[in-house]
Structures are given as structure tokens and as C-alpha cells.
Short mmCIF file of C-alpha atoms in Angstrom, two decimals:
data_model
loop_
_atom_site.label_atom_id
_atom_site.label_comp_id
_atom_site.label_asym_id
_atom_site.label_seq_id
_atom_site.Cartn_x
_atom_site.Cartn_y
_atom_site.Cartn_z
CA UNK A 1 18.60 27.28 -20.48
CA UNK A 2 18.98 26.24 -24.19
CA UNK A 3 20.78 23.36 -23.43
CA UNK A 4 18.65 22.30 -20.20
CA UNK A 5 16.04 22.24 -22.50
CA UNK A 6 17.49 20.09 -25.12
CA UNK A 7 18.56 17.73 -22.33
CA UNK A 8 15.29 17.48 -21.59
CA UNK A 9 13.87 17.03 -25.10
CA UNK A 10 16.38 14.00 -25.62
CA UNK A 11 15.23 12.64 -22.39
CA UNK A 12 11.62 12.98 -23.44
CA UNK A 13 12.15 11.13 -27.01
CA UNK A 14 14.32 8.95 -25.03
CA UNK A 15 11.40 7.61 -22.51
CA UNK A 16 8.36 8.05 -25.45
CA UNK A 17 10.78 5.50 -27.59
CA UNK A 18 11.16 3.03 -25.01
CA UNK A 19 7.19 3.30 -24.24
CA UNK A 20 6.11 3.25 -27.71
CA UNK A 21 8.16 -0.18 -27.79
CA UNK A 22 6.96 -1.53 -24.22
CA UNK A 23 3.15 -0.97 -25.10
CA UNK A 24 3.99 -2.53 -29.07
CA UNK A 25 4.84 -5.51 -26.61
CA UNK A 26 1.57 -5.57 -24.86
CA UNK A 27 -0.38 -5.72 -28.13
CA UNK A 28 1.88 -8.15 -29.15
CA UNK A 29 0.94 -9.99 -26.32
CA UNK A 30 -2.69 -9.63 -26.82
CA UNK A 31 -3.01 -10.75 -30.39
CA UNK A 32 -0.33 -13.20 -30.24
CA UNK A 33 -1.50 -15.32 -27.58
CA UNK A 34 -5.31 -14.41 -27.84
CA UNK A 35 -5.72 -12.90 -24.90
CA UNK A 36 -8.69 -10.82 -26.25
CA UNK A 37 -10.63 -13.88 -26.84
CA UNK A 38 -10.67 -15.16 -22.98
CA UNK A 39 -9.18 -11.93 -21.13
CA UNK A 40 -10.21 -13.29 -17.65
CA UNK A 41 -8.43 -16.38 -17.47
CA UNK A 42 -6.12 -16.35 -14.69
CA UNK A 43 -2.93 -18.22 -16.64
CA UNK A 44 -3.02 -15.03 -18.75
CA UNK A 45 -1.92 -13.11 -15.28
CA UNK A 46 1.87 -14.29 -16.56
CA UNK A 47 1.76 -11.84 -19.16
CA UNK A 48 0.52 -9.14 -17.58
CA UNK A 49 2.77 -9.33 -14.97
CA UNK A 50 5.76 -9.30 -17.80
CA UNK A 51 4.39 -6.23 -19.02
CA UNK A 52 3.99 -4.61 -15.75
CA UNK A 53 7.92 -4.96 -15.01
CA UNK A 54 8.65 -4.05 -18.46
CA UNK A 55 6.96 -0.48 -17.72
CA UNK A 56 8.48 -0.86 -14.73
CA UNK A 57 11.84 -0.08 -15.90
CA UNK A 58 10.40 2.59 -18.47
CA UNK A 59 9.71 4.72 -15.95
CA UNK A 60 12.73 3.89 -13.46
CA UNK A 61 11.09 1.85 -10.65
CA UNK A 62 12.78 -0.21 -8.67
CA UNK A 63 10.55 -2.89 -6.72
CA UNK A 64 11.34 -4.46 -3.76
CA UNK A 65 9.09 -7.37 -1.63
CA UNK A 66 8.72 -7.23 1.93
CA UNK A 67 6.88 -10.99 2.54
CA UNK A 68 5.78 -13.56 0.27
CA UNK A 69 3.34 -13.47 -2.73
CA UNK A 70 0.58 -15.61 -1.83
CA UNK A 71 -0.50 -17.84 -4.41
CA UNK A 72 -4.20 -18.60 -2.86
CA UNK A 73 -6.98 -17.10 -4.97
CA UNK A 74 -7.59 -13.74 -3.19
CA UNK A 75 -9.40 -10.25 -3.38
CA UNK A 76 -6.67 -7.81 -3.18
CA UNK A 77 -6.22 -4.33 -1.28
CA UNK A 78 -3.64 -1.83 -1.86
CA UNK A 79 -3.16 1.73 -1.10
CA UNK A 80 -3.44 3.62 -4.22
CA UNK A 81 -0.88 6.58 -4.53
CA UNK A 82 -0.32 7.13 -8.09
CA UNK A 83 -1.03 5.28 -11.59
CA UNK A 84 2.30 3.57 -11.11
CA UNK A 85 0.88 1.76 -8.53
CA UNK A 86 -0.51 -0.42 -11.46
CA UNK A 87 3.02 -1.37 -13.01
CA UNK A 88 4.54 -1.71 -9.10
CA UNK A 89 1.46 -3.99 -8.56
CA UNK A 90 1.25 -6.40 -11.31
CA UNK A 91 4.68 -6.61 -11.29
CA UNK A 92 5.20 -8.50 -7.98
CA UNK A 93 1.78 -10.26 -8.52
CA UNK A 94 -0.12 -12.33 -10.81
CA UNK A 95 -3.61 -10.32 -10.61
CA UNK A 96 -6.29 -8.73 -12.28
CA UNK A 97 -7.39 -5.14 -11.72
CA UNK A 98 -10.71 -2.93 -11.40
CA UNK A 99 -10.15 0.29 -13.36
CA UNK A 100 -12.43 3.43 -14.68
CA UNK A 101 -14.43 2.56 -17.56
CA UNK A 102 -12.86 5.57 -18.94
CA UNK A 103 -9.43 3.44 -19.39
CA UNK A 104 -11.51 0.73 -21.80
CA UNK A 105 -11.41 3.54 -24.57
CA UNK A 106 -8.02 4.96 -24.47
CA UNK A 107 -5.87 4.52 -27.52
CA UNK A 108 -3.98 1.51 -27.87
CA UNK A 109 -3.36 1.58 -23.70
CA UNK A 110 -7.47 0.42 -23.45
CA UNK A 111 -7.21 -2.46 -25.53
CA UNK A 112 -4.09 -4.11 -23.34
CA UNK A 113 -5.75 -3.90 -20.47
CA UNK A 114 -8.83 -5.08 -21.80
CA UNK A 115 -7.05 -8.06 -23.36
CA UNK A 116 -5.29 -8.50 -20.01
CA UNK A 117 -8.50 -9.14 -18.15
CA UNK A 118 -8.94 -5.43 -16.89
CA UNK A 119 -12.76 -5.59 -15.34
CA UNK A 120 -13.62 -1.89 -16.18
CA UNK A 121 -16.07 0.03 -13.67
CA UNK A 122 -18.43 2.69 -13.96
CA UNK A 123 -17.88 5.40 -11.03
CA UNK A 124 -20.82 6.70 -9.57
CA UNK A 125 -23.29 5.15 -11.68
CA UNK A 126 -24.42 3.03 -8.89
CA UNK A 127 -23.59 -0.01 -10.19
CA UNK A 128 -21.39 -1.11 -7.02
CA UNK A 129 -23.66 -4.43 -6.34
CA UNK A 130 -23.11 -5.38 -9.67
CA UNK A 131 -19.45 -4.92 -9.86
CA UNK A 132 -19.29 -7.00 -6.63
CA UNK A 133 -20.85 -9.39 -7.69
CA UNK A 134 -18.62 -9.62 -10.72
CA UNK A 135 -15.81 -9.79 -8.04
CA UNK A 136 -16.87 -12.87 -6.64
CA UNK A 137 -17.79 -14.79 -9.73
CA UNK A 138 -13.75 -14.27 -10.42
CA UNK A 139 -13.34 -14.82 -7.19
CA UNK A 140 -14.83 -18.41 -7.33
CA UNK A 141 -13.15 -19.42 -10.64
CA UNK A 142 -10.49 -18.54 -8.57
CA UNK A 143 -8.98 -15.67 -10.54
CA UNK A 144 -7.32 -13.24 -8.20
CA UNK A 145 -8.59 -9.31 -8.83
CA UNK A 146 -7.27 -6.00 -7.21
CA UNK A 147 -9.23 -2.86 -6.54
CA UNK A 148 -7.89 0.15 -4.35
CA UNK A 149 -10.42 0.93 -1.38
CA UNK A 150 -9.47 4.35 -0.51
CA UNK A 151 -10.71 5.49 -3.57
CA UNK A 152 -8.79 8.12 -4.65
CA UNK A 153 -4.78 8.89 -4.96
CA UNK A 154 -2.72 10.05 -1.76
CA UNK A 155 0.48 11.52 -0.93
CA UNK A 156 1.27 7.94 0.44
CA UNK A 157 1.90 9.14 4.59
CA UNK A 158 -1.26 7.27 5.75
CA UNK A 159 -4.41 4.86 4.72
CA UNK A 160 -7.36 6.90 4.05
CA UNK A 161 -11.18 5.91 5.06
CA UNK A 162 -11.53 2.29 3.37
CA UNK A 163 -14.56 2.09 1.50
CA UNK A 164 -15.26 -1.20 2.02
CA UNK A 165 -18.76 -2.10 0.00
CA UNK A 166 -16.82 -4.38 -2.52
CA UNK A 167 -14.98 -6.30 0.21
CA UNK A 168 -18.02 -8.18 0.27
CA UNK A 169 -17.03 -9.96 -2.98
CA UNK A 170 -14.59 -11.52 -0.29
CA UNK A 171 -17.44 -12.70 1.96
CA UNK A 172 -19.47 -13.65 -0.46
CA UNK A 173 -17.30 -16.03 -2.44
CA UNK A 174 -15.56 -16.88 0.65
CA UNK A 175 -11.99 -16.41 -0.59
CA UNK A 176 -9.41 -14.34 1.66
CA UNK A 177 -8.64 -10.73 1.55
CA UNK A 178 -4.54 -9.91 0.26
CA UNK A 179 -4.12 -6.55 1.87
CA UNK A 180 -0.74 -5.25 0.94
CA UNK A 181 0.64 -1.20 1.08
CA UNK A 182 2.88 0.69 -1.44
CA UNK A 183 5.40 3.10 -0.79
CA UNK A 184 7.91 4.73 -3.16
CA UNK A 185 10.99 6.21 -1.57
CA UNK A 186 13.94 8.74 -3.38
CA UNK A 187 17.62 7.89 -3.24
CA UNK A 188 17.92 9.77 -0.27
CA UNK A 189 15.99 7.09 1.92
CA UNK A 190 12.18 9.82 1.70
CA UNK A 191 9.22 9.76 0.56
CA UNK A 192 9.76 10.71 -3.22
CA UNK A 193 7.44 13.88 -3.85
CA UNK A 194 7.18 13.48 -7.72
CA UNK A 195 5.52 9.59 -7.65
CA UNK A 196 2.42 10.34 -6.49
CA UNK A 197 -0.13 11.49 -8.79
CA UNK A 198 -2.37 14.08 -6.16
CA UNK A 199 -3.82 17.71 -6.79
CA UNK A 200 -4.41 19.54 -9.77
CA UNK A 201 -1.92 18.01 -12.55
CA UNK A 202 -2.71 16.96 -15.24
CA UNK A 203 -1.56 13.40 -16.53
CA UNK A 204 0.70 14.22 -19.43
CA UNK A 205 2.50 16.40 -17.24
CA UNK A 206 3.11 14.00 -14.42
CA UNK A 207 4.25 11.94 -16.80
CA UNK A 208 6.63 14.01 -18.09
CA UNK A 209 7.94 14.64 -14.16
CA UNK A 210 7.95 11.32 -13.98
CA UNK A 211 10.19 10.52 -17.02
CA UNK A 212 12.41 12.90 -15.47
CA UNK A 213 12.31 11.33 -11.91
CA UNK A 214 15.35 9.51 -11.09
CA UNK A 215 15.68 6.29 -10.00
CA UNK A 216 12.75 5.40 -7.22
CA UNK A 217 12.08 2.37 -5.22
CA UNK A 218 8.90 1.20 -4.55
CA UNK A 219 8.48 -0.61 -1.80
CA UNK A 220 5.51 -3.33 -1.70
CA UNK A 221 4.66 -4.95 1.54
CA UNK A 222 2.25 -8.02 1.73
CA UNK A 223 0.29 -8.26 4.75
CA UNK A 224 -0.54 -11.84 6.10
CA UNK A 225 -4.02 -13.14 3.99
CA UNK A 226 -7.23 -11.78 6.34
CA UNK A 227 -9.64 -15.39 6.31
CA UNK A 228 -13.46 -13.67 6.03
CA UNK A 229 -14.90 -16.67 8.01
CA UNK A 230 -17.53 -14.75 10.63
CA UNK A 231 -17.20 -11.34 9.26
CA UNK A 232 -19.29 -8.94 8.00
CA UNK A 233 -18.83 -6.10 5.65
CA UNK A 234 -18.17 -3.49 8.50
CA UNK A 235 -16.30 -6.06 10.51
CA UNK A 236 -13.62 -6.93 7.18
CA UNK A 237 -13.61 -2.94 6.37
CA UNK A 238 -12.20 -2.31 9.77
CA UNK A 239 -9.77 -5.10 9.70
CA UNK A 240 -8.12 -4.16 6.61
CA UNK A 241 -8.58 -0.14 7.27
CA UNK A 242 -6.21 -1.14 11.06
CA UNK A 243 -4.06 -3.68 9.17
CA UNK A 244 -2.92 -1.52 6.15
CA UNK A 245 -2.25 1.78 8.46
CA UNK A 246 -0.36 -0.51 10.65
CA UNK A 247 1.76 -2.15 7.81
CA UNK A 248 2.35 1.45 6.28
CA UNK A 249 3.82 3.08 9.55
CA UNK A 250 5.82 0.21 10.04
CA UNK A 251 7.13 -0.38 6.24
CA UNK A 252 8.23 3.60 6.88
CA UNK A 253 10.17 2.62 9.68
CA UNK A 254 11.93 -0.24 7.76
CA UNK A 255 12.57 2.34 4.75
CA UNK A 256 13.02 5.76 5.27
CA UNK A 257 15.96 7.17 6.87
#
């Protein structure tokens, strides 16, 4: 037991050294380049995608691509299983994200994301007609920004109920929809159990499990871009809701043994 938990403790200090230096590289970043003074401008996407790979390998994730990034100016879909589907994301693609206003006043995390062009929300405050129209003014400068439609974390099997009210960002700055769908599989070819953040934990702790997780792969496959020419908001929702439960059952075909 003793020395379980001193493995552990090592392991710990290990993983909180190595993310103490990734996120002193983020805020390096930030000041070093400005990117606080114009944190929407889509040539700063380069850094946040180093950043995203460098956490990345903190936290033992393997990526792998199934397609091509598209390089088009897009409003991008995703599945949303855990917080790492943030570092998986921006990773493989140079993009912006929606996140809880909550995030904007963390320690030291908040003012990365903020300098990396994070455009912060307010759930349930009813401010969704703002925040799309937000969407499609980046949309229209042509800077490419993600937001997960199911709204909420899953276990990763299937595509929950799209909620598609911001998809009219799409529509309205007539720029195409990037669907794409995550899934994170063990070294014995499942769905890994620890990687998605679901139920009653608390973060710290799934932290921790993750830090302990060995190594995962996270599978990301982009779907071909949806053009928004002739639809509406209910028309696009159920587009993307068939097209992203399609492209999950088949990525677990490809993947899992």
C-alpha cells in the first residue's frame, strides 16, 4: 500500500511539473507575442494549436486524423466527451472555442484562453442571440470558432439531441458547418472508461485519474464541410445531428476491436 502510494505521489509531482511548465508556455505565449492585445485574430490560431499538443502529451493523448483539416473558414461541431476534448481539438485544428464564462476567471488557465481568443459564454442567461451573433461576426472575418452542440459531456457511445440555435451563426454569415466526432480508445482497442469527464466527479479528481491513465488515443474524425445554402435552423440541426451519429458508429467500427 505504502509504496503504491508513493508511486502514485511521484507520478502526481511528475504530471503537476510538466503542467506547471506547459501552462508557463501558454503565458509565455500570450505576453510574448501580444496575443492579449488582439485575441481574436485568426493567425494567433498557430499558437494555440502548439499549446493544445503540448497538453496533449501532458496528459498522454495520442491523436490520430481520420480525413483532412479543412482550411475554409468554418463553424465547427464536435461531440463533447470530456475537457480533453479541448487539447484533442485544437490540436488537429487551427480554431477558436466557445467556453463557460466561468473559465475567463480561473487562475492563470483563464487568462490563456482569453489571450488565445476564447469567446466566453454565459449559460442560461439567455444571451444565446447575442452569442450567435458574435459567431458570425468571426465567422465573416473569417476566423474559424468551435462550440459543442450537445451541450453537456457523454460517455462518447452516441450523439446526443443537437441543440442547434447557434448553428444559425452558420446561416447567417453564410460560411459552412465542420462537423467532426471524437473518440478516445484504451490500448486494448475500447472505449477508455477514465477519459470522459460524466457523473458526479469532481474535476481535480478526474484529473488526477487522468494523470494516471495510460496511454489513450483519441481518435478525431472530420466529416465532409455541410454548405448552409437553402437551410434553415431546423433543417442544418438535423443534418449535423444524422451526420455526426453516422460518423461516430462508423469511426467505432474503424477503431475498436
Amino acid at each position: 500500500m505504502a509504496k503504491n502510494a508513493l508511486t502514485k505521489l511521484f507520478l502526481y509531482t511528475r504530471k503537476v511539473g510538466l503542467m506547471t511548465r506547459v501552462v508557463g508556455e501558454g503565458l509565455y505565449l500570450v505576453y510574448r507575442h501580444g496575443l492579449y492585445k488582439d485575441p481574436n485574430n485568426p493567425h494567433n490560431t498557430r499558437y494555440v494549436q502548439y499549446f493544445c499538443r503540448r497538453l496533449c502529451d501532458v496528459f498522454n493523448l495520442k491523436v490520430e486524423l481520420h480525413g483532412e483539416i479543412n482550411r475554409q473558414p468554418a463553424l465547427w461541431v464536435s461531440n463533447h466527451i470530456s475537457w480533453l476534448d479541448i487539447a484533442v481539438l485544437g490540436s488537429g485544428a487551427r480554431i477558436f472555442f466557445l467556453a463557460k464564462a466561468e473559465i475567463e476567471k480561473w487562475p492563470l488557465l483563464g487568462k490563456i484562453a482569453k489571450g488565445g481568443g476564447t469567446l466566453f459564454i454565459k449559460r442560461g442567461s439567455g444571451d444565446s442571440l447575442r452569442i450567435r451573433e458574435q459567431i458570425a461576426s468571426f465567422l465573416k472575418q473569417d476566423i474559424p470558432v468551435l462550440f459543442f452542440p450537445e451541450a453537456t459531456t457523454t460517455d462518447g457511445t452516441q450523439i446526443k439531441r443537437i441543440h442547434g440555435r447557434l448553428l444559425g451563426a452558420a446561416i447567417e454569415a453564410q460560411r459552412p458547418v465542420q462537423a467532426c466526432v471524437i473518440c478516445y480508445v484504451n490500448q486494448h482497442g475500447e472505449l477508455d472508461k477514465t477519459a470522459p469527464y460524466i457523473g458526479d466527479v469532481g474535476f481535480v479528481d478526474h484529473v488526477l485519474a487522468v494523470f494516471e491513465m495510460p496511454q489513450v488515443t483519441a481518435h478525431l474524425k472530420l466529416l465532409p464541410l455541410i454548405d448552409v445554402q437553402g437551410h434553415t435552423v431546423e433543417s442544418l440541426t438535423s443534418t449535423v445531428q444524422h451526420m455526426m451519429q453516422q460518423a461516430l458508429d462508423e469511426l467505432h467500427q474503424q477503431v475498436l476491436h
